[in-house]
Amino acid sequence: MLINEQRCKVNIKRMVEKANKANVRLRPHFKTHQSLEIGEWFREQGVDAITVSSVDMAEYFASGGWRDITIAFPVNTRQINQINALAAQIHIGILVENVESLRQAVEIIDSSVDFWIKIDSGSHRTGISWDDQESPIQLIELARKKPKFVFKGLLTHAGNTYTALSKNEAINLQLESISRLLHLKQSLTTVGYDVPEISIGDTPGCSLLEDFSFVDEIRPGNFIFYDSEQFTIGSCAETDIAVGIVCPVVARHPDRNEIVIYGGAIHLSKESYRINGNPSYGIISVPEELINKFPIGSLVVVLPIHSCLTAHLMRRYINLDGKTIEMMPI
Ligand SMILES: Cc1ncc(COP(=O)(O)O)c(C=O)c1O
């Protein structure tokens, strides 16, 4: 995966400045790049708190000196001992959304941990529904029995912004998500439960919104690279996309105005554009007047549809000077 380091640093800078201006904590999601070296580009710009999507990833970044990590996935109770060991060394945040997993976590974890209640503000992937006031109360009450469990607040990922067909639609979905969290915060506060913080995070919403009033933390991840999906939504300009996959041309079909590249689902992920109604992996339609510009053996740079998935599949980066940048080993 080819990476434009300068572009990544500009993308980071823009989000850091936006967070500073709005006086919110930026806790970027590092599952996008999964690289200690790239993590340093954030650190150079003042970032000291991060988000990851697994306990293994938390361990990897802890080994690189990161001391404040939220594992932004409903807590995996099979890894509670690992979380406990990590929480003894650094500041760890976990996500809970049901009494069953919190009970198991409370029983075993004896180091200090922050816990966030994961709220479903409209994306319907995980979390307690934003209009359910009772379930958060049960969780807060249960955690009170163990003072080392610190209730940090309500956290959501408005993944439904990815369905937006325009910038305005993405902004409206993000605003709806925030207002739902605020509604829940207000109703909990009214019955005596303090909600210290609100954490949101998704690249379309965080890229497009300027005003983060009422929010304490943002956790976008994809924005360091962006991709053609973000460009289609309107969250970035094409020139903001900082990664591409370099693919050799291996076959040509001028009669159909098509070239075939060595690069398909296992490199780029199964997310695909459709050609003549069929998902197409590795087949590229080329305008007739350009087809001769792609001889066999020439190279095509493909902008990924979803850069997080493509990076995960490629497992390393090459910068524009030809230097390899490693990712977390699997
Ligand atoms: C809980 C959580 N927070 C933050 C993010 C980062 O969002 P994005 O990939 O849109 O930048 C994700 C991505 O899946 C997530 O699941």
mmCIF file of C-alpha atoms and ligand atoms in Angstrom:
data_model
loop_
_atom_site.group_PDB
_atom_site.id
_atom_site.type_symbol
_atom_site.label_atom_id
_atom_site.label_comp_id
_atom_site.label_asym_id
_atom_site.label_seq_id
_atom_site.Cartn_x
_atom_site.Cartn_y
_atom_site.Cartn_z
ATOM 1 C CA MET A 1 0.000 0.000 0.000
ATOM 2 C CA LEU A 2 1.502 3.280 -1.124
ATOM 3 C CA ILE A 3 1.274 6.001 1.508
ATOM 4 C CA ASN A 4 1.711 9.723 1.113
ATOM 5 C CA GLU A 5 3.215 10.678 4.466
ATOM 6 C CA GLN A 6 2.877 14.416 3.920
ATOM 7 C CA ARG A 7 -0.803 14.099 3.096
ATOM 8 C CA CYS A 8 -1.406 11.949 6.201
ATOM 9 C CA LYS A 9 0.303 14.571 8.360
ATOM 10 C CA VAL A 10 -1.828 17.339 6.867
ATOM 11 C CA ASN A 11 -4.986 15.269 7.507
ATOM 12 C CA ILE A 12 -3.905 14.725 11.122
ATOM 13 C CA LYS A 13 -3.071 18.405 11.585
ATOM 14 C CA ARG A 14 -6.468 19.490 10.284
ATOM 15 C CA MET A 15 -8.304 17.223 12.757
ATOM 16 C CA VAL A 16 -6.008 18.197 15.671
ATOM 17 C CA GLU A 17 -6.625 21.885 14.983
ATOM 18 C CA LYS A 18 -10.345 21.314 14.691
ATOM 19 C CA ALA A 19 -10.453 19.473 18.027
ATOM 20 C CA ASN A 20 -8.314 22.135 19.734
ATOM 21 C CA LYS A 21 -10.490 24.915 18.385
ATOM 22 C CA ALA A 22 -13.641 23.175 19.624
ATOM 23 C CA ASN A 23 -11.942 22.349 22.936
ATOM 24 C CA VAL A 24 -12.647 18.604 22.661
ATOM 25 C CA ARG A 25 -10.259 15.698 23.223
ATOM 26 C CA LEU A 26 -9.172 13.977 20.002
ATOM 27 C CA ARG A 27 -8.820 10.250 20.658
ATOM 28 C CA PRO A 28 -8.155 8.966 17.124
ATOM 29 C CA HIS A 29 -9.017 5.388 16.226
ATOM 30 C CA PHE A 30 -5.767 3.572 15.403
ATOM 31 C CA LYS A 31 -7.386 0.500 13.830
ATOM 32 C CA THR A 32 -7.219 2.425 10.541
ATOM 33 C CA HIS A 33 -3.415 2.327 10.270
ATOM 34 C CA GLN A 34 -2.405 -0.215 12.971
ATOM 35 C CA SER A 35 1.179 1.034 12.956
ATOM 36 C CA LEU A 36 3.456 2.241 15.775
ATOM 37 C CA GLU A 37 5.446 4.332 13.326
ATOM 38 C CA ILE A 38 2.350 6.086 11.985
ATOM 39 C CA GLY A 39 1.153 6.519 15.583
ATOM 40 C CA GLU A 40 4.218 8.706 16.117
ATOM 41 C CA TRP A 41 2.938 11.172 13.496
ATOM 42 C CA PHE A 42 -0.042 11.760 15.809
ATOM 43 C CA ARG A 43 2.138 12.021 18.892
ATOM 44 C CA GLU A 44 4.293 14.673 17.194
ATOM 45 C CA GLN A 45 1.121 16.738 16.842
ATOM 46 C CA GLY A 46 0.199 16.482 20.518
ATOM 47 C CA VAL A 47 -2.142 13.459 20.546
ATOM 48 C CA ASP A 48 -1.748 11.363 23.704
ATOM 49 C CA ALA A 49 -4.999 9.363 23.928
ATOM 50 C CA ILE A 50 -6.091 6.760 21.395
ATOM 51 C CA THR A 51 -8.849 4.324 20.459
ATOM 52 C CA VAL A 52 -8.320 0.732 19.307
ATOM 53 C CA SER A 53 -10.665 -2.058 18.304
ATOM 54 C CA SER A 54 -9.185 -5.056 20.130
ATOM 55 C CA VAL A 55 -7.288 -6.018 23.257
ATOM 56 C CA ASP A 56 -4.355 -7.219 21.122
ATOM 57 C CA MET A 57 -4.200 -3.828 19.448
ATOM 58 C CA ALA A 58 -4.246 -2.147 22.864
ATOM 59 C CA GLU A 59 -1.274 -4.307 23.901
ATOM 60 C CA TYR A 60 0.585 -3.470 20.688
ATOM 61 C CA PHE A 61 0.180 0.298 21.134
ATOM 62 C CA ALA A 62 0.915 0.079 24.863
ATOM 63 C CA SER A 63 4.238 -1.514 23.864
ATOM 64 C CA GLY A 64 4.912 1.668 21.870
ATOM 65 C CA GLY A 65 4.404 3.892 24.896
ATOM 66 C CA TRP A 66 0.716 4.810 24.548
ATOM 67 C CA ARG A 67 -0.657 5.185 28.090
ATOM 68 C CA ASP A 68 -4.325 6.125 27.555
ATOM 69 C CA ILE A 69 -6.264 3.689 25.389
ATOM 70 C CA THR A 70 -9.982 3.067 24.902
ATOM 71 C CA ILE A 71 -10.849 -0.368 23.549
ATOM 72 C CA ALA A 72 -13.860 0.700 21.511
ATOM 73 C CA PHE A 73 -15.653 -2.571 21.120
ATOM 74 C CA PRO A 74 -18.216 -4.072 23.535
ATOM 75 C CA VAL A 75 -15.965 -5.737 26.087
ATOM 76 C CA ASN A 76 -14.980 -9.267 25.069
ATOM 77 C CA THR A 77 -15.416 -11.157 28.321
ATOM 78 C CA ARG A 78 -13.094 -13.938 27.142
ATOM 79 C CA GLN A 79 -10.229 -11.442 27.344
ATOM 80 C CA ILE A 80 -10.950 -9.952 30.762
ATOM 81 C CA ASN A 81 -7.703 -11.256 32.279
ATOM 82 C CA GLN A 82 -5.720 -9.609 29.473
ATOM 83 C CA ILE A 83 -7.604 -6.346 30.036
ATOM 84 C CA ASN A 84 -6.927 -6.586 33.759
ATOM 85 C CA ALA A 85 -3.186 -7.020 33.174
ATOM 86 C CA LEU A 86 -3.124 -4.063 30.795
ATOM 87 C CA ALA A 87 -5.146 -1.862 33.146
ATOM 88 C CA ALA A 88 -2.543 -2.490 35.846
ATOM 89 C CA GLN A 89 0.016 -0.742 33.630
ATOM 90 C CA ILE A 90 -1.822 1.983 31.723
ATOM 91 C CA HIS A 91 -5.104 3.913 31.636
ATOM 92 C CA ILE A 92 -7.689 1.694 29.928
ATOM 93 C CA GLY A 93 -11.254 2.467 28.881
ATOM 94 C CA ILE A 94 -13.746 -0.268 28.032
ATOM 95 C CA LEU A 95 -17.212 -0.240 26.494
ATOM 96 C CA VAL A 96 -20.182 -1.980 28.023
ATOM 97 C CA GLU A 97 -23.693 -2.329 26.811
ATOM 98 C CA ASN A 98 -25.179 -5.070 28.972
ATOM 99 C CA VAL A 99 -25.298 -6.134 32.593
ATOM 100 C CA GLU A 100 -24.015 -9.626 31.830
ATOM 101 C CA SER A 101 -20.635 -8.522 30.499
ATOM 102 C CA LEU A 102 -20.238 -5.757 33.078
ATOM 103 C CA ARG A 103 -20.907 -8.252 35.871
ATOM 104 C CA GLN A 104 -18.149 -10.542 34.553
ATOM 105 C CA ALA A 105 -15.771 -7.607 34.160
ATOM 106 C CA VAL A 106 -16.503 -6.256 37.644
ATOM 107 C CA GLU A 107 -15.832 -9.683 39.165
ATOM 108 C CA ILE A 108 -12.385 -10.109 37.643
ATOM 109 C CA ILE A 109 -10.890 -6.692 36.919
ATOM 110 C CA ASP A 110 -9.232 -5.297 40.031
ATOM 111 C CA SER A 111 -7.245 -2.485 38.423
ATOM 112 C CA SER A 112 -8.759 0.929 37.768
ATOM 113 C CA VAL A 113 -10.673 1.150 34.485
ATOM 114 C CA ASP A 114 -12.921 3.714 32.863
ATOM 115 C CA PHE A 115 -16.115 2.362 31.456
ATOM 116 C CA TRP A 116 -18.199 3.959 28.767
ATOM 117 C CA ILE A 117 -21.765 2.964 28.036
ATOM 118 C CA LYS A 118 -22.068 2.226 24.332
ATOM 119 C CA ILE A 119 -25.157 3.892 22.897
ATOM 120 C CA ASP A 120 -26.892 3.064 19.635
ATOM 121 C CA SER A 121 -27.751 6.511 18.326
ATOM 122 C CA GLY A 122 -29.137 5.234 15.011
ATOM 123 C CA SER A 123 -26.618 2.925 13.327
ATOM 124 C CA HIS A 124 -28.071 -0.257 14.891
ATOM 125 C CA ARG A 125 -24.774 -2.093 15.117
ATOM 126 C CA THR A 126 -24.092 -2.219 18.855
ATOM 127 C CA GLY A 127 -25.174 -0.348 21.945
ATOM 128 C CA ILE A 128 -28.145 0.424 24.138
ATOM 129 C CA SER A 129 -30.816 2.306 22.286
ATOM 130 C CA TRP A 130 -30.575 6.079 22.926
ATOM 131 C CA ASP A 131 -34.182 6.166 24.173
ATOM 132 C CA ASP A 132 -33.654 3.426 26.783
ATOM 133 C CA GLN A 133 -32.979 5.159 30.089
ATOM 134 C CA GLU A 134 -33.310 2.096 32.324
ATOM 135 C CA SER A 135 -30.406 -0.001 31.001
ATOM 136 C CA PRO A 136 -27.718 2.679 31.592
ATOM 137 C CA ILE A 137 -29.009 3.094 35.156
ATOM 138 C CA GLN A 138 -28.654 -0.659 35.783
ATOM 139 C CA LEU A 139 -25.054 -0.503 34.517
ATOM 140 C CA ILE A 140 -24.135 2.568 36.571
ATOM 141 C CA GLU A 141 -25.655 0.995 39.699
ATOM 142 C CA LEU A 142 -23.831 -2.301 39.161
ATOM 143 C CA ALA A 143 -20.470 -0.557 38.684
ATOM 144 C CA ARG A 144 -20.950 1.504 41.845
ATOM 145 C CA LYS A 145 -20.233 -1.668 43.822
ATOM 146 C CA LYS A 146 -16.679 -1.524 42.539
ATOM 147 C CA PRO A 147 -15.190 1.970 42.947
ATOM 148 C CA LYS A 148 -12.319 1.105 40.597
ATOM 149 C CA PHE A 149 -14.873 1.105 37.755
ATOM 150 C CA VAL A 150 -15.142 4.756 36.827
ATOM 151 C CA PHE A 151 -18.193 5.717 34.779
ATOM 152 C CA LYS A 152 -16.782 7.950 32.079
ATOM 153 C CA GLY A 153 -19.899 8.668 30.032
ATOM 154 C CA LEU A 154 -21.921 7.858 26.912
ATOM 155 C CA LEU A 155 -20.142 6.821 23.729
ATOM 156 C CA THR A 156 -21.470 6.271 20.234
ATOM 157 C CA HIS A 157 -20.285 5.638 16.695
ATOM 158 C CA ALA A 158 -22.777 7.075 14.217
ATOM 159 C CA GLY A 159 -21.863 4.571 11.509
ATOM 160 C CA ASN A 160 -25.066 5.463 9.664
ATOM 161 C CA THR A 161 -23.271 8.570 8.318
ATOM 162 C CA TYR A 162 -21.680 6.102 5.875
ATOM 163 C CA THR A 163 -25.068 5.644 4.201
ATOM 164 C CA ALA A 164 -25.290 9.382 3.464
ATOM 165 C CA LEU A 165 -25.585 10.372 -0.165
ATOM 166 C CA SER A 166 -24.490 13.954 0.426
ATOM 167 C CA LYS A 167 -22.542 16.125 2.841
ATOM 168 C CA ASN A 168 -25.748 17.593 4.253
ATOM 169 C CA GLU A 169 -27.227 14.177 4.896
ATOM 170 C CA ALA A 170 -24.065 13.095 6.774
ATOM 171 C CA ILE A 171 -24.111 16.312 8.834
ATOM 172 C CA ASN A 172 -27.790 15.850 9.684
ATOM 173 C CA LEU A 173 -27.241 12.221 10.740
ATOM 174 C CA GLN A 174 -24.361 13.302 12.966
ATOM 175 C CA LEU A 175 -26.394 16.121 14.524
ATOM 176 C CA GLU A 176 -29.280 13.720 15.130
ATOM 177 C CA SER A 177 -26.884 11.278 16.810
ATOM 178 C CA ILE A 178 -25.467 14.002 19.100
ATOM 179 C CA SER A 179 -28.907 15.300 20.041
ATOM 180 C CA ARG A 180 -29.992 11.748 20.942
ATOM 181 C CA LEU A 181 -27.002 11.373 23.277
ATOM 182 C CA LEU A 182 -27.748 14.729 24.843
ATOM 183 C CA HIS A 183 -31.363 13.715 25.354
ATOM 184 C CA LEU A 184 -30.252 10.572 27.189
ATOM 185 C CA LYS A 185 -27.674 12.500 29.205
ATOM 186 C CA GLN A 186 -30.365 14.987 30.239
ATOM 187 C CA SER A 187 -32.836 12.306 31.284
ATOM 188 C CA LEU A 188 -30.169 10.466 33.341
ATOM 189 C CA THR A 189 -29.059 13.710 34.985
ATOM 190 C CA THR A 190 -32.664 14.559 35.859
ATOM 191 C CA VAL A 191 -33.010 11.323 37.848
ATOM 192 C CA GLY A 192 -29.697 11.852 39.654
ATOM 193 C CA TYR A 193 -27.081 10.095 37.502
ATOM 194 C CA ASP A 194 -24.208 12.330 36.474
ATOM 195 C CA VAL A 195 -22.894 11.731 32.942
ATOM 196 C CA PRO A 196 -19.344 13.111 32.902
ATOM 197 C CA GLU A 197 -18.623 12.937 29.170
ATOM 198 C CA ILE A 198 -20.034 12.394 25.675
ATOM 199 C CA SER A 199 -17.780 10.697 23.105
ATOM 200 C CA ILE A 200 -18.582 10.529 19.394
ATOM 201 C CA GLY A 201 -16.533 9.428 16.434
ATOM 202 C CA ASP A 202 -16.869 8.686 12.782
ATOM 203 C CA THR A 203 -14.911 10.229 9.970
ATOM 204 C CA PRO A 204 -17.773 11.650 7.876
ATOM 205 C CA GLY A 205 -19.367 13.414 10.856
ATOM 206 C CA CYS A 206 -16.106 14.638 12.398
ATOM 207 C CA SER A 207 -14.755 15.859 9.048
ATOM 208 C CA LEU A 208 -17.878 17.768 8.110
ATOM 209 C CA LEU A 209 -18.995 19.218 11.433
ATOM 210 C CA GLU A 210 -17.294 22.335 12.791
ATOM 211 C CA ASP A 211 -19.261 22.807 15.980
ATOM 212 C CA PHE A 212 -18.712 20.160 18.644
ATOM 213 C CA SER A 213 -20.536 21.974 21.451
ATOM 214 C CA PHE A 214 -21.828 19.563 24.104
ATOM 215 C CA VAL A 215 -19.327 16.868 23.087
ATOM 216 C CA ASP A 216 -16.202 16.090 25.115
ATOM 217 C CA GLU A 217 -14.330 13.687 22.856
ATOM 218 C CA ILE A 218 -14.125 12.751 19.165
ATOM 219 C CA ARG A 219 -12.686 9.425 17.908
ATOM 220 C CA PRO A 220 -12.467 9.421 14.094
ATOM 221 C CA GLY A 221 -9.895 7.065 12.554
ATOM 222 C CA ASN A 222 -10.275 6.857 8.805
ATOM 223 C CA PHE A 223 -9.505 10.581 8.300
ATOM 224 C CA ILE A 224 -5.752 9.988 8.326
ATOM 225 C CA PHE A 225 -6.062 8.188 4.965
ATOM 226 C CA TYR A 226 -9.569 8.941 3.692
ATOM 227 C CA ASP A 227 -10.672 6.915 0.622
ATOM 228 C CA SER A 228 -13.042 6.920 -2.323
ATOM 229 C CA GLU A 229 -16.047 6.164 -0.096
ATOM 230 C CA GLN A 230 -15.322 9.286 1.987
ATOM 231 C CA PHE A 231 -14.834 11.272 -1.228
ATOM 232 C CA THR A 232 -18.217 10.053 -2.496
ATOM 233 C CA ILE A 233 -19.932 11.091 0.760
ATOM 234 C CA GLY A 234 -18.188 14.477 0.559
ATOM 235 C CA SER A 235 -16.112 14.128 3.745
ATOM 236 C CA CYS A 236 -12.845 14.826 1.894
ATOM 237 C CA ALA A 237 -11.447 16.173 -1.355
ATOM 238 C CA GLU A 238 -9.904 13.673 -3.768
ATOM 239 C CA THR A 239 -6.521 15.264 -3.036
ATOM 240 C CA ASP A 240 -6.889 14.410 0.682
ATOM 241 C CA ILE A 241 -6.750 10.654 -0.052
ATOM 242 C CA ALA A 242 -3.355 9.573 1.251
ATOM 243 C CA VAL A 243 -3.141 5.887 0.293
ATOM 244 C CA GLY A 244 -3.371 3.819 -2.879
ATOM 245 C CA ILE A 245 -2.663 0.288 -4.002
ATOM 246 C CA VAL A 246 -0.121 -0.098 -6.770
ATOM 247 C CA CYS A 247 -1.330 -2.811 -9.145
ATOM 248 C CA PRO A 248 0.372 -4.129 -12.311
ATOM 249 C CA VAL A 249 -1.649 -4.454 -15.517
ATOM 250 C CA VAL A 250 -1.745 -8.173 -16.387
ATOM 251 C CA ALA A 251 -4.274 -8.366 -19.225
ATOM 252 C CA ARG A 252 -5.952 -6.058 -21.729
ATOM 253 C CA HIS A 253 -9.255 -6.370 -23.582
ATOM 254 C CA PRO A 254 -9.449 -3.357 -25.932
ATOM 255 C CA ASP A 255 -12.561 -4.827 -27.596
ATOM 256 C CA ARG A 256 -14.412 -4.288 -24.267
ATOM 257 C CA ASN A 257 -12.379 -1.211 -23.176
ATOM 258 C CA GLU A 258 -11.162 -3.129 -20.164
ATOM 259 C CA ILE A 259 -7.850 -3.811 -18.489
ATOM 260 C CA VAL A 260 -7.236 -6.409 -15.792
ATOM 261 C CA ILE A 261 -4.938 -5.591 -12.884
ATOM 262 C CA TYR A 262 -3.257 -7.900 -10.396
ATOM 263 C CA GLY A 263 -5.334 -6.633 -7.495
ATOM 264 C CA GLY A 264 -8.669 -8.019 -6.414
ATOM 265 C CA ALA A 265 -10.779 -8.792 -3.388
ATOM 266 C CA ILE A 266 -7.921 -10.240 -1.340
ATOM 267 C CA HIS A 267 -5.919 -7.020 -1.742
ATOM 268 C CA LEU A 268 -8.627 -4.387 -1.888
ATOM 269 C CA SER A 269 -11.385 -6.127 0.154
ATOM 270 C CA LYS A 270 -14.732 -7.311 -1.158
ATOM 271 C CA GLU A 271 -16.079 -3.792 -1.313
ATOM 272 C CA SER A 272 -16.433 -3.136 -4.983
ATOM 273 C CA TYR A 273 -17.662 -0.900 -7.711
ATOM 274 C CA ARG A 274 -19.968 -2.582 -10.176
ATOM 275 C CA ILE A 275 -19.253 -2.819 -13.880
ATOM 276 C CA ASN A 276 -22.270 -3.714 -16.050
ATOM 277 C CA GLY A 277 -24.115 -4.748 -12.901
ATOM 278 C CA ASN A 278 -21.487 -7.252 -11.739
ATOM 279 C CA PRO A 279 -19.087 -6.771 -8.869
ATOM 280 C CA SER A 280 -15.741 -6.400 -10.503
ATOM 281 C CA TYR A 281 -12.484 -7.363 -8.853
ATOM 282 C CA GLY A 282 -9.471 -6.309 -10.814
ATOM 283 C CA ILE A 283 -11.331 -5.366 -14.005
ATOM 284 C CA ILE A 284 -11.124 -1.673 -14.862
ATOM 285 C CA SER A 285 -13.129 0.047 -17.562
ATOM 286 C CA VAL A 286 -10.962 2.517 -19.440
ATOM 287 C CA PRO A 287 -12.188 5.131 -21.942
ATOM 288 C CA GLU A 288 -11.325 4.027 -25.486
ATOM 289 C CA GLU A 289 -8.932 6.946 -26.068
ATOM 290 C CA LEU A 290 -6.888 6.025 -22.959
ATOM 291 C CA ILE A 291 -6.629 2.259 -23.261
ATOM 292 C CA ASN A 292 -3.217 2.387 -24.972
ATOM 293 C CA LYS A 293 -1.806 4.207 -21.953
ATOM 294 C CA PHE A 294 -2.011 0.965 -19.993
ATOM 295 C CA PRO A 295 0.378 -1.568 -21.586
ATOM 296 C CA ILE A 296 0.923 -4.945 -19.937
ATOM 297 C CA GLY A 297 3.319 -4.471 -17.023
ATOM 298 C CA SER A 298 2.440 -0.822 -16.417
ATOM 299 C CA LEU A 299 1.266 0.196 -12.950
ATOM 300 C CA VAL A 300 -2.114 1.526 -11.882
ATOM 301 C CA VAL A 301 -2.711 3.173 -8.503
ATOM 302 C CA VAL A 302 -6.147 2.231 -7.154
ATOM 303 C CA LEU A 303 -7.668 4.458 -4.477
ATOM 304 C CA PRO A 304 -9.223 2.089 -1.945
ATOM 305 C CA ILE A 305 -12.957 2.136 -1.369
ATOM 306 C CA HIS A 306 -12.514 1.666 2.384
ATOM 307 C CA SER A 307 -8.877 2.315 3.327
ATOM 308 C CA CYS A 308 -9.116 0.685 6.804
ATOM 309 C CA LEU A 309 -10.003 -2.672 5.246
ATOM 310 C CA THR A 310 -7.428 -2.394 2.483
ATOM 311 C CA ALA A 311 -4.650 -1.467 4.931
ATOM 312 C CA HIS A 312 -5.612 -4.415 7.110
ATOM 313 C CA LEU A 313 -5.287 -6.736 4.106
ATOM 314 C CA MET A 314 -1.999 -5.300 2.811
ATOM 315 C CA ARG A 315 -0.215 -5.387 6.230
ATOM 316 C CA ARG A 316 2.482 -2.818 5.394
ATOM 317 C CA TYR A 317 2.987 0.522 3.718
ATOM 318 C CA ILE A 318 5.566 1.908 1.312
ATOM 319 C CA ASN A 319 6.072 5.675 1.389
ATOM 320 C CA LEU A 320 6.846 7.812 -1.651
ATOM 321 C CA ASP A 321 10.598 7.425 -0.969
ATOM 322 C CA GLY A 322 10.278 3.632 -1.115
ATOM 323 C CA LYS A 323 10.652 3.121 2.638
ATOM 324 C CA THR A 324 8.610 0.344 4.263
ATOM 325 C CA ILE A 325 6.420 1.209 7.246
ATOM 326 C CA GLU A 326 5.452 -1.790 9.342
ATOM 327 C CA MET A 327 2.033 -2.579 10.819
ATOM 328 C CA MET A 328 1.066 -4.587 13.866
ATOM 329 C CA PRO A 329 2.045 -8.222 13.279
ATOM 330 C CA ILE A 330 -0.816 -10.747 13.235
HETATM 331 C C1 LIG B 1 -16.476 2.635 18.206
HETATM 332 C C2 LIG B 1 -15.801 3.300 17.054
HETATM 333 N N1 LIG B 1 -15.254 4.507 17.241
HETATM 334 C C3 LIG B 1 -14.624 5.167 16.245
HETATM 335 C C4 LIG B 1 -14.526 4.603 14.976
HETATM 336 C C5 LIG B 1 -13.818 5.365 13.876
HETATM 337 O O1 LIG B 1 -14.704 5.740 12.880
HETATM 338 P P1 LIG B 1 -14.236 5.972 11.359
HETATM 339 O O2 LIG B 1 -13.753 4.663 10.854
HETATM 340 O O3 LIG B 1 -15.483 6.439 10.666
HETATM 341 O O4 LIG B 1 -13.197 7.005 11.376
HETATM 342 C C6 LIG B 1 -15.094 3.333 14.741
HETATM 343 C C7 LIG B 1 -15.025 2.695 13.424
HETATM 344 O O5 LIG B 1 -15.574 1.663 13.158
HETATM 345 C C8 LIG B 1 -15.749 2.669 15.806
HETATM 346 O O6 LIG B 1 -16.322 1.465 15.644
#
